[in-house]
Short mmCIF file of N, CA and C in Angstrom, two decimals:
data_model
loop_
_atom_site.label_atom_id
_atom_site.label_comp_id
_atom_site.label_asym_id
_atom_site.label_seq_id
_atom_site.Cartn_x
_atom_site.Cartn_y
_atom_site.Cartn_z
N MET A 21 -5.39 12.22 21.08
CA MET A 21 -6.06 11.18 20.22
C MET A 21 -5.67 9.76 20.66
N GLN A 22 -6.67 9.07 20.75
CA GLN A 22 -6.46 7.70 21.02
C GLN A 22 -6.51 6.87 19.93
N ILE A 23 -5.66 5.64 19.83
CA ILE A 23 -5.72 4.86 18.47
C ILE A 23 -5.72 3.50 18.95
N GLU A 24 -6.61 2.72 18.43
CA GLU A 24 -6.96 1.27 18.72
C GLU A 24 -6.58 0.44 17.45
N THR A 25 -5.92 -0.76 17.72
CA THR A 25 -5.55 -1.68 16.65
C THR A 25 -6.13 -2.93 16.72
N PHE A 26 -6.56 -3.32 15.47
CA PHE A 26 -7.17 -4.85 15.46
C PHE A 26 -6.53 -5.57 14.39
N LEU A 27 -6.08 -6.70 14.76
CA LEU A 27 -5.55 -7.43 13.77
C LEU A 27 -6.64 -8.73 13.57
N PHE A 28 -6.86 -8.98 12.18
CA PHE A 28 -7.86 -9.97 12.02
C PHE A 28 -7.31 -11.05 11.16
N GLU A 29 -7.41 -12.50 11.46
CA GLU A 29 -7.01 -13.55 10.70
C GLU A 29 -8.19 -13.95 9.84
N LYS A 30 -8.04 -15.03 8.98
CA LYS A 30 -9.17 -15.37 8.05
C LYS A 30 -10.48 -15.75 9.03
N ASN A 31 -11.57 -15.51 8.60
CA ASN A 31 -12.88 -15.67 9.48
C ASN A 31 -13.68 -16.22 8.29
N GLY A 32 -14.02 -17.59 8.29
CA GLY A 32 -14.83 -18.05 7.39
C GLY A 32 -14.48 -17.85 5.92
N TRP A 33 -15.30 -17.07 4.98
CA TRP A 33 -15.03 -16.47 3.88
C TRP A 33 -14.42 -15.32 3.65
N MET A 34 -14.30 -14.63 4.89
CA MET A 34 -13.45 -13.34 4.68
C MET A 34 -12.16 -13.63 4.96
N PRO A 35 -11.21 -13.06 3.97
CA PRO A 35 -9.75 -13.25 3.90
C PRO A 35 -9.12 -12.59 5.18
N ASN A 36 -9.48 -11.11 5.51
CA ASN A 36 -9.11 -10.42 6.35
C ASN A 36 -7.52 -10.09 5.91
N ASN A 37 -6.68 -9.59 7.06
CA ASN A 37 -5.37 -9.26 6.63
C ASN A 37 -4.44 -9.62 7.90
N PRO A 38 -3.79 -10.80 7.82
CA PRO A 38 -2.90 -11.21 9.08
C PRO A 38 -1.66 -10.25 9.25
N ARG A 39 -1.33 -9.53 8.18
CA ARG A 39 -0.09 -8.86 8.11
C ARG A 39 -0.30 -7.58 8.80
N PHE A 40 -1.32 -6.72 8.27
CA PHE A 40 -1.46 -5.44 8.74
C PHE A 40 -2.90 -5.08 9.60
N PRO A 41 -2.73 -4.61 10.68
CA PRO A 41 -3.81 -4.30 11.64
C PRO A 41 -4.64 -3.16 11.05
N ALA A 42 -5.80 -3.35 11.41
CA ALA A 42 -6.83 -2.17 11.22
C ALA A 42 -6.49 -1.08 12.17
N LEU A 43 -6.56 0.19 12.10
CA LEU A 43 -6.46 1.17 13.11
C LEU A 43 -7.94 2.03 13.06
N LEU A 44 -8.00 2.31 14.43
CA LEU A 44 -9.28 3.35 14.75
C LEU A 44 -8.63 4.42 15.46
N TYR A 45 -8.80 5.61 14.80
CA TYR A 45 -8.14 6.73 15.55
C TYR A 45 -9.52 7.66 15.98
N LYS A 46 -9.33 7.81 17.33
CA LYS A 46 -10.55 8.29 17.89
C LYS A 46 -10.39 9.95 17.95
N SER A 47 -11.42 10.55 17.84
CA SER A 47 -11.44 12.05 17.85
C SER A 47 -10.35 12.88 17.21
N VAL A 48 -10.32 12.43 16.01
CA VAL A 48 -9.22 13.08 15.13
C VAL A 48 -9.64 14.57 14.94
N LEU A 49 -11.09 14.85 14.49
CA LEU A 49 -11.18 16.18 14.27
C LEU A 49 -12.03 16.53 15.65
N THR A 50 -12.31 17.92 15.75
CA THR A 50 -13.05 18.35 16.94
C THR A 50 -14.49 18.27 16.47
N GLN A 51 -15.50 18.32 17.49
CA GLN A 51 -16.69 18.33 17.16
C GLN A 51 -17.28 19.19 16.07
N GLU A 52 -16.87 20.57 16.10
CA GLU A 52 -17.08 21.49 15.32
C GLU A 52 -16.55 21.11 13.66
N GLN A 53 -15.40 20.63 13.82
CA GLN A 53 -14.90 20.10 12.45
C GLN A 53 -15.79 19.06 11.84
N SER A 54 -16.00 18.01 12.71
CA SER A 54 -16.44 16.92 12.16
C SER A 54 -17.89 16.89 11.78
N ALA A 55 -18.57 18.18 11.83
CA ALA A 55 -19.87 18.58 11.27
C ALA A 55 -19.72 18.89 9.71
N ASN A 56 -18.38 19.02 9.44
CA ASN A 56 -18.22 19.53 7.97
C ASN A 56 -17.33 18.44 7.17
N PRO A 57 -17.98 17.70 6.24
CA PRO A 57 -17.25 16.78 5.38
C PRO A 57 -16.03 17.32 4.80
N ARG A 58 -15.99 18.49 4.50
CA ARG A 58 -14.84 19.26 3.81
C ARG A 58 -13.71 19.04 4.69
N ASP A 59 -13.85 19.20 5.96
CA ASP A 59 -12.68 19.12 6.88
C ASP A 59 -12.07 17.77 7.04
N MET A 60 -12.86 16.59 7.07
CA MET A 60 -12.31 15.37 6.75
C MET A 60 -11.38 15.17 5.41
N GLU A 61 -12.10 15.63 4.45
CA GLU A 61 -11.60 15.54 3.02
C GLU A 61 -10.20 16.19 2.93
N ASP A 62 -10.11 17.41 3.65
CA ASP A 62 -8.73 17.97 3.74
C ASP A 62 -7.70 17.31 4.41
N LEU A 63 -8.16 16.84 5.68
CA LEU A 63 -7.20 16.08 6.28
C LEU A 63 -6.61 14.83 5.70
N PHE A 64 -7.26 14.03 4.72
CA PHE A 64 -6.89 13.09 4.05
C PHE A 64 -6.02 13.58 2.93
N ALA A 65 -6.55 14.52 2.26
CA ALA A 65 -5.74 15.16 1.10
C ALA A 65 -4.37 15.69 1.57
N ARG A 66 -4.24 16.39 2.70
CA ARG A 66 -3.09 16.76 3.17
C ARG A 66 -2.05 15.74 3.60
N ASN A 67 -2.44 14.61 4.04
CA ASN A 67 -1.60 13.59 4.10
C ASN A 67 -1.50 12.40 3.19
N GLY A 68 -1.69 12.82 1.93
CA GLY A 68 -1.44 11.95 0.59
C GLY A 68 -2.34 10.85 0.32
N TRP A 69 -3.73 11.04 1.02
CA TRP A 69 -4.64 10.04 0.60
C TRP A 69 -5.79 10.74 -0.18
N GLN A 70 -6.33 10.11 -1.14
CA GLN A 70 -7.35 10.74 -2.09
C GLN A 70 -8.76 10.39 -1.77
N PRO A 71 -9.38 11.50 -1.12
CA PRO A 71 -10.92 11.29 -0.90
C PRO A 71 -11.59 11.06 -2.11
N ARG A 72 -12.53 10.12 -2.40
CA ARG A 72 -13.16 9.49 -3.36
C ARG A 72 -14.86 9.57 -3.20
N TRP A 73 -15.06 9.47 -2.19
CA TRP A 73 -16.92 9.58 -2.01
C TRP A 73 -17.24 9.82 -0.65
N ARG A 74 -18.56 10.20 -0.61
CA ARG A 74 -19.11 10.43 0.63
C ARG A 74 -20.30 9.86 0.44
N ASP A 75 -20.71 8.90 1.65
CA ASP A 75 -21.84 8.01 1.58
C ASP A 75 -21.84 7.26 2.86
N GLY A 76 -22.83 6.35 3.09
CA GLY A 76 -22.69 5.39 4.31
C GLY A 76 -21.63 4.33 3.85
N VAL A 77 -21.64 3.35 4.95
CA VAL A 77 -21.12 2.10 4.82
C VAL A 77 -21.93 0.90 4.39
N TYR A 78 -21.78 0.26 3.62
CA TYR A 78 -22.61 -0.80 3.13
C TYR A 78 -22.97 -1.77 4.43
N GLY A 79 -24.37 -2.19 4.35
CA GLY A 79 -24.85 -3.00 5.49
C GLY A 79 -24.64 -4.51 5.51
N TYR A 80 -23.86 -4.59 4.50
CA TYR A 80 -23.61 -6.12 4.07
C TYR A 80 -21.95 -6.27 4.33
N HIS A 81 -21.36 -7.51 4.77
CA HIS A 81 -20.01 -7.87 4.84
C HIS A 81 -19.47 -7.65 3.37
N HIS A 82 -18.61 -6.92 3.40
CA HIS A 82 -17.58 -6.78 2.01
C HIS A 82 -16.13 -6.54 2.38
N TYR A 83 -15.33 -6.55 1.48
CA TYR A 83 -13.74 -6.36 1.56
C TYR A 83 -13.30 -5.72 0.44
N HIS A 84 -12.07 -5.34 0.41
CA HIS A 84 -11.35 -4.80 -0.83
C HIS A 84 -10.03 -5.72 -1.01
N THR A 85 -9.67 -5.91 -2.31
CA THR A 85 -8.25 -6.63 -2.53
C THR A 85 -7.46 -5.78 -3.35
N THR A 86 -7.80 -4.52 -3.95
CA THR A 86 -6.94 -3.58 -4.69
C THR A 86 -6.78 -2.50 -4.10
N ALA A 87 -7.10 -2.17 -2.67
CA ALA A 87 -6.94 -0.84 -2.11
C ALA A 87 -6.99 -0.99 -0.53
N HIS A 88 -6.09 -0.32 0.24
CA HIS A 88 -6.56 -0.03 1.56
C HIS A 88 -7.38 1.23 1.60
N GLU A 89 -8.13 1.27 2.70
CA GLU A 89 -9.14 2.17 2.74
C GLU A 89 -9.35 3.04 4.11
N ALA A 90 -9.25 4.36 4.00
CA ALA A 90 -9.34 5.22 5.19
C ALA A 90 -11.00 5.54 5.19
N LEU A 91 -11.64 5.37 6.24
CA LEU A 91 -13.11 5.92 6.42
C LEU A 91 -13.04 6.80 7.39
N GLY A 92 -13.37 8.24 7.19
CA GLY A 92 -13.55 9.39 8.09
C GLY A 92 -15.01 9.37 8.39
N PHE A 93 -15.52 9.59 9.76
CA PHE A 93 -16.85 9.80 10.05
C PHE A 93 -17.20 11.03 10.44
N VAL A 94 -18.45 11.61 9.94
CA VAL A 94 -18.79 12.78 10.22
C VAL A 94 -20.34 12.78 10.33
N GLY A 95 -20.98 13.78 10.87
CA GLY A 95 -22.42 13.72 10.98
C GLY A 95 -23.04 13.23 12.25
N GLY A 96 -22.94 11.73 12.35
CA GLY A 96 -23.51 11.00 13.36
C GLY A 96 -22.85 9.80 13.65
N PRO A 97 -23.07 9.00 14.87
CA PRO A 97 -22.45 7.92 15.04
C PRO A 97 -22.96 6.42 14.47
N ALA A 98 -22.15 5.30 14.46
CA ALA A 98 -22.50 4.38 13.96
C ALA A 98 -21.76 3.07 14.67
N ARG A 99 -22.22 1.89 14.50
CA ARG A 99 -21.71 0.73 15.00
C ARG A 99 -21.34 0.00 13.75
N LEU A 100 -20.09 -0.48 13.48
CA LEU A 100 -19.62 -1.18 12.44
C LEU A 100 -19.13 -2.48 13.03
N MET A 101 -19.33 -3.53 12.19
CA MET A 101 -18.77 -4.88 12.19
C MET A 101 -17.48 -5.03 11.49
N LEU A 102 -16.29 -5.37 12.07
CA LEU A 102 -14.95 -5.69 11.39
C LEU A 102 -14.52 -7.21 11.42
N GLY A 103 -14.12 -7.42 10.45
CA GLY A 103 -13.39 -9.01 10.37
C GLY A 103 -14.36 -10.03 9.77
N GLY A 104 -15.52 -9.68 9.46
CA GLY A 104 -16.39 -10.44 8.81
C GLY A 104 -17.63 -11.13 9.88
N PRO A 105 -18.47 -11.78 9.62
CA PRO A 105 -19.59 -12.39 10.26
C PRO A 105 -18.69 -13.00 11.70
N HIS A 106 -19.50 -12.65 12.66
CA HIS A 106 -18.83 -12.88 14.15
C HIS A 106 -17.45 -12.37 14.28
N GLY A 107 -17.40 -11.07 13.52
CA GLY A 107 -16.04 -10.41 13.94
C GLY A 107 -16.27 -9.36 15.18
N ARG A 108 -15.73 -8.29 15.12
CA ARG A 108 -15.70 -7.34 16.22
C ARG A 108 -16.57 -6.21 15.84
N GLU A 109 -17.62 -5.65 16.99
CA GLU A 109 -18.14 -4.81 16.83
C GLU A 109 -17.34 -3.44 17.25
N VAL A 110 -17.60 -2.37 16.59
CA VAL A 110 -16.62 -1.10 17.06
C VAL A 110 -17.55 0.16 16.75
N ASP A 111 -17.63 1.15 17.84
CA ASP A 111 -18.52 2.26 17.62
C ASP A 111 -17.66 3.22 17.31
N VAL A 112 -18.17 4.04 16.23
CA VAL A 112 -17.41 5.36 15.66
C VAL A 112 -18.31 6.58 16.13
N GLU A 113 -17.45 7.51 16.01
CA GLU A 113 -18.22 8.81 16.37
C GLU A 113 -17.62 9.79 15.23
N PRO A 114 -18.42 10.88 15.09
CA PRO A 114 -18.04 11.97 14.24
C PRO A 114 -16.76 12.35 14.59
N GLY A 115 -15.75 12.38 13.58
CA GLY A 115 -14.11 12.90 14.05
C GLY A 115 -13.45 11.73 14.02
N ASP A 116 -13.77 10.68 14.07
CA ASP A 116 -13.20 9.36 13.99
C ASP A 116 -12.79 8.87 12.68
N VAL A 117 -11.48 8.31 12.59
CA VAL A 117 -11.05 7.86 11.22
C VAL A 117 -10.74 6.12 11.60
N LEU A 118 -11.13 5.40 10.55
CA LEU A 118 -10.97 4.01 10.69
C LEU A 118 -10.05 3.57 9.26
N VAL A 119 -9.04 3.04 9.47
CA VAL A 119 -8.22 2.40 8.33
C VAL A 119 -8.05 1.41 8.12
N LEU A 120 -8.53 0.62 6.94
CA LEU A 120 -8.80 -0.69 6.91
C LEU A 120 -7.66 -1.23 5.98
N PRO A 121 -6.86 -2.23 6.11
CA PRO A 121 -6.06 -2.87 5.27
C PRO A 121 -6.82 -3.72 4.39
N ALA A 122 -6.44 -3.84 3.20
CA ALA A 122 -7.02 -4.65 2.06
C ALA A 122 -7.41 -6.03 2.78
N GLY A 123 -8.48 -6.57 2.42
CA GLY A 123 -8.99 -8.05 2.94
C GLY A 123 -9.72 -7.96 4.10
N VAL A 124 -9.82 -6.77 5.02
CA VAL A 124 -10.56 -6.72 6.21
C VAL A 124 -12.02 -6.56 5.75
N GLY A 125 -12.64 -7.44 6.33
CA GLY A 125 -14.32 -7.33 6.21
C GLY A 125 -14.76 -6.14 7.13
N HIS A 126 -15.87 -5.48 6.56
CA HIS A 126 -16.50 -4.39 7.26
C HIS A 126 -17.98 -4.12 6.64
N CYS A 127 -18.86 -3.75 7.59
CA CYS A 127 -19.95 -3.46 7.27
C CYS A 127 -20.71 -2.74 8.63
N THR A 128 -21.89 -2.11 8.13
CA THR A 128 -22.60 -1.27 9.26
C THR A 128 -23.48 -2.28 9.79
N VAL A 129 -23.59 -2.01 11.25
CA VAL A 129 -24.46 -2.74 12.15
C VAL A 129 -25.70 -1.86 12.45
N ARG A 130 -25.31 -0.69 12.67
CA ARG A 130 -26.63 0.44 12.88
C ARG A 130 -25.79 1.73 12.93
N THR A 131 -26.72 2.79 12.28
CA THR A 131 -26.06 4.11 12.22
C THR A 131 -27.30 5.02 12.73
N ASP A 132 -26.72 6.43 13.04
CA ASP A 132 -27.58 7.39 13.30
C ASP A 132 -27.96 7.91 11.69
N LYS A 133 -29.15 8.45 11.74
CA LYS A 133 -29.57 9.18 10.25
C LYS A 133 -28.55 10.21 9.78
N ARG A 134 -27.93 10.68 10.67
CA ARG A 134 -27.01 11.81 10.15
C ARG A 134 -25.55 11.26 9.67
N PHE A 135 -25.43 9.87 9.96
CA PHE A 135 -24.15 9.46 9.69
C PHE A 135 -23.64 9.57 8.24
N LEU A 136 -22.47 9.76 8.06
CA LEU A 136 -21.83 10.04 6.79
C LEU A 136 -20.31 9.68 6.94
N ALA A 137 -20.02 8.71 5.78
CA ALA A 137 -18.42 8.34 5.88
C ALA A 137 -17.81 9.02 4.58
N ILE A 138 -16.51 9.44 4.87
CA ILE A 138 -15.59 9.72 3.84
C ILE A 138 -14.81 8.70 3.31
N GLY A 139 -14.90 8.20 2.37
CA GLY A 139 -13.76 7.07 1.87
C GLY A 139 -12.44 7.84 1.16
N ALA A 140 -11.31 7.31 1.52
CA ALA A 140 -9.97 7.83 0.83
C ALA A 140 -9.09 6.50 0.63
N TYR A 141 -8.25 6.91 -0.26
CA TYR A 141 -7.34 5.72 -0.74
C TYR A 141 -5.87 6.22 -1.12
N PRO A 142 -4.98 5.57 -0.86
CA PRO A 142 -3.45 5.90 -1.19
C PRO A 142 -3.46 6.22 -2.64
N PRO A 143 -2.29 7.00 -2.90
CA PRO A 143 -2.18 7.19 -4.29
C PRO A 143 -2.25 6.08 -5.36
N GLY A 144 -2.73 5.65 -6.44
CA GLY A 144 -2.63 4.81 -7.34
C GLY A 144 -3.38 3.19 -6.94
N GLN A 145 -4.06 3.41 -5.93
CA GLN A 145 -4.90 2.31 -5.36
C GLN A 145 -6.32 2.84 -5.69
N ASP A 146 -7.10 1.82 -6.47
CA ASP A 146 -8.43 2.02 -6.79
C ASP A 146 -9.19 0.68 -5.91
N TRP A 147 -10.24 1.07 -5.31
CA TRP A 147 -10.99 0.00 -4.66
C TRP A 147 -11.75 -0.95 -5.68
N ASP A 148 -11.96 -2.16 -5.17
CA ASP A 148 -12.95 -3.01 -5.83
C ASP A 148 -13.96 -3.45 -4.70
N LEU A 149 -15.00 -4.07 -4.93
CA LEU A 149 -15.96 -4.51 -4.08
C LEU A 149 -16.11 -5.97 -3.98
N CYS A 150 -15.84 -6.78 -2.85
CA CYS A 150 -15.73 -8.18 -2.98
C CYS A 150 -16.80 -8.59 -1.85
N LYS A 151 -18.00 -9.59 -2.27
CA LYS A 151 -18.84 -10.01 -1.30
C LYS A 151 -18.88 -11.54 -1.08
N THR A 152 -17.77 -12.26 -1.75
CA THR A 152 -17.73 -13.60 -1.64
C THR A 152 -16.46 -13.92 -1.34
N MET A 153 -16.32 -15.24 -0.90
CA MET A 153 -14.99 -16.00 -0.71
C MET A 153 -13.99 -15.65 -1.82
N ALA A 154 -12.76 -15.10 -1.26
CA ALA A 154 -11.73 -14.67 -2.03
C ALA A 154 -11.06 -16.07 -2.66
N ASP A 155 -10.80 -15.93 -4.02
CA ASP A 155 -10.28 -16.86 -4.90
C ASP A 155 -8.56 -16.78 -4.75
N VAL A 156 -7.77 -17.56 -5.22
CA VAL A 156 -6.32 -17.42 -5.22
C VAL A 156 -5.82 -16.04 -5.75
N ALA A 157 -6.44 -15.70 -6.81
CA ALA A 157 -5.88 -14.37 -7.22
C ALA A 157 -6.34 -13.30 -6.29
N ALA A 158 -7.41 -13.18 -5.70
CA ALA A 158 -7.59 -12.11 -4.83
C ALA A 158 -6.88 -12.16 -3.47
N LEU A 159 -6.54 -13.37 -3.01
CA LEU A 159 -5.57 -13.60 -2.00
C LEU A 159 -4.20 -13.03 -2.37
N GLU A 160 -3.71 -13.40 -3.39
CA GLU A 160 -2.46 -12.73 -3.83
C GLU A 160 -2.49 -11.14 -3.90
N ARG A 161 -3.42 -10.55 -4.41
CA ARG A 161 -3.69 -9.09 -4.41
C ARG A 161 -3.48 -8.40 -3.18
N ILE A 162 -4.22 -9.19 -2.32
CA ILE A 162 -4.10 -8.60 -0.82
C ILE A 162 -2.72 -8.80 -0.35
N ARG A 163 -2.29 -10.00 -0.31
CA ARG A 163 -0.76 -10.23 -0.03
C ARG A 163 0.31 -9.31 -0.56
N HIS A 164 0.01 -9.05 -1.56
CA HIS A 164 1.20 -8.26 -2.48
C HIS A 164 0.74 -6.78 -2.43
N LEU A 165 -0.28 -6.26 -2.04
CA LEU A 165 -0.62 -4.89 -2.09
C LEU A 165 0.36 -3.98 -1.12
N PRO A 166 1.31 -3.04 -1.41
CA PRO A 166 2.06 -2.61 -0.59
C PRO A 166 1.57 -1.69 0.27
N ALA A 167 2.05 -1.21 1.31
CA ALA A 167 1.90 -0.48 2.50
C ALA A 167 1.75 1.05 1.81
N PRO A 168 0.65 1.79 2.19
CA PRO A 168 0.81 3.35 1.78
C PRO A 168 2.21 4.09 2.15
N PRO A 169 2.28 5.12 1.43
CA PRO A 169 3.54 5.78 1.65
C PRO A 169 3.39 6.86 2.98
N SER A 170 2.01 6.86 3.28
CA SER A 170 1.62 7.86 4.34
C SER A 170 0.49 7.47 5.22
N ASP A 171 0.45 7.94 6.36
CA ASP A 171 -0.43 7.68 7.26
C ASP A 171 -1.73 8.51 7.03
N PRO A 172 -3.01 8.15 6.64
CA PRO A 172 -4.00 9.26 6.34
C PRO A 172 -4.32 10.30 7.37
N VAL A 173 -3.97 10.09 8.79
CA VAL A 173 -4.21 10.97 9.75
C VAL A 173 -2.95 11.73 10.30
N GLU A 174 -1.80 11.00 10.22
CA GLU A 174 -0.64 11.80 10.73
C GLU A 174 0.54 11.84 9.67
N GLY A 175 0.31 11.73 8.51
CA GLY A 175 1.09 11.94 7.43
C GLY A 175 2.38 10.99 7.44
N SER A 176 3.48 11.36 7.32
CA SER A 176 4.79 10.84 7.27
C SER A 176 5.27 10.41 8.44
N GLU A 177 4.67 10.89 9.57
CA GLU A 177 4.99 10.47 11.05
C GLU A 177 4.03 9.40 11.73
N GLY A 178 3.03 8.84 11.09
CA GLY A 178 2.28 8.17 11.47
C GLY A 178 2.33 6.81 12.25
N LEU A 179 1.69 6.24 13.00
CA LEU A 179 1.71 4.94 13.65
C LEU A 179 1.55 4.00 12.60
N LEU A 180 0.66 4.01 11.62
CA LEU A 180 0.49 3.02 10.47
C LEU A 180 1.63 2.92 9.61
N LEU A 181 2.80 3.77 9.68
CA LEU A 181 4.02 3.55 8.97
C LEU A 181 4.58 2.47 9.85
N ASP A 182 4.76 2.60 11.11
CA ASP A 182 5.37 1.52 11.82
C ASP A 182 4.71 0.22 12.09
N LEU A 183 3.64 0.47 12.07
CA LEU A 183 2.88 -1.14 12.11
C LEU A 183 2.58 -1.72 10.85
N TRP A 184 2.63 -1.01 9.73
CA TRP A 184 2.36 -1.68 8.27
C TRP A 184 3.66 -1.58 7.50
N GLN A 185 4.66 -2.32 8.23
CA GLN A 185 6.09 -2.67 7.55
C GLN A 185 6.23 -3.96 6.98
#
């Protein structure tokens, strides 16, 4: 499994998160496993993250201030934009997992018609949806949101725990 990290500073109206990097875990699930959304949900649940939804990723730039987010991909490939307008484009495939710290902007650039994302969150964190410049209160929520107790892919031994201290 290959892991890529991306650290995003404020980008125009997108607050991003200068403290915690986004992590892209490549080929977490096999091709066979990534055809079944339940396998991705089970992975997250085993590692202490709560699967909450199955859907696409919004096609507009947005971020969350009240939760870190794990996105597990099944079905088909997609290209996402991270970090807000003029950010970084990343390609995701079925079986990949993207972990976004609160504040990091993301949206879909293009998807295969089979594309499906599974959204999961650490215990006690409920996501909000922000599409405009963060006010002072939103920036404080991002800054004070604690690191999760586990890595959604590797549990208590994951790289996320080392990087998000």
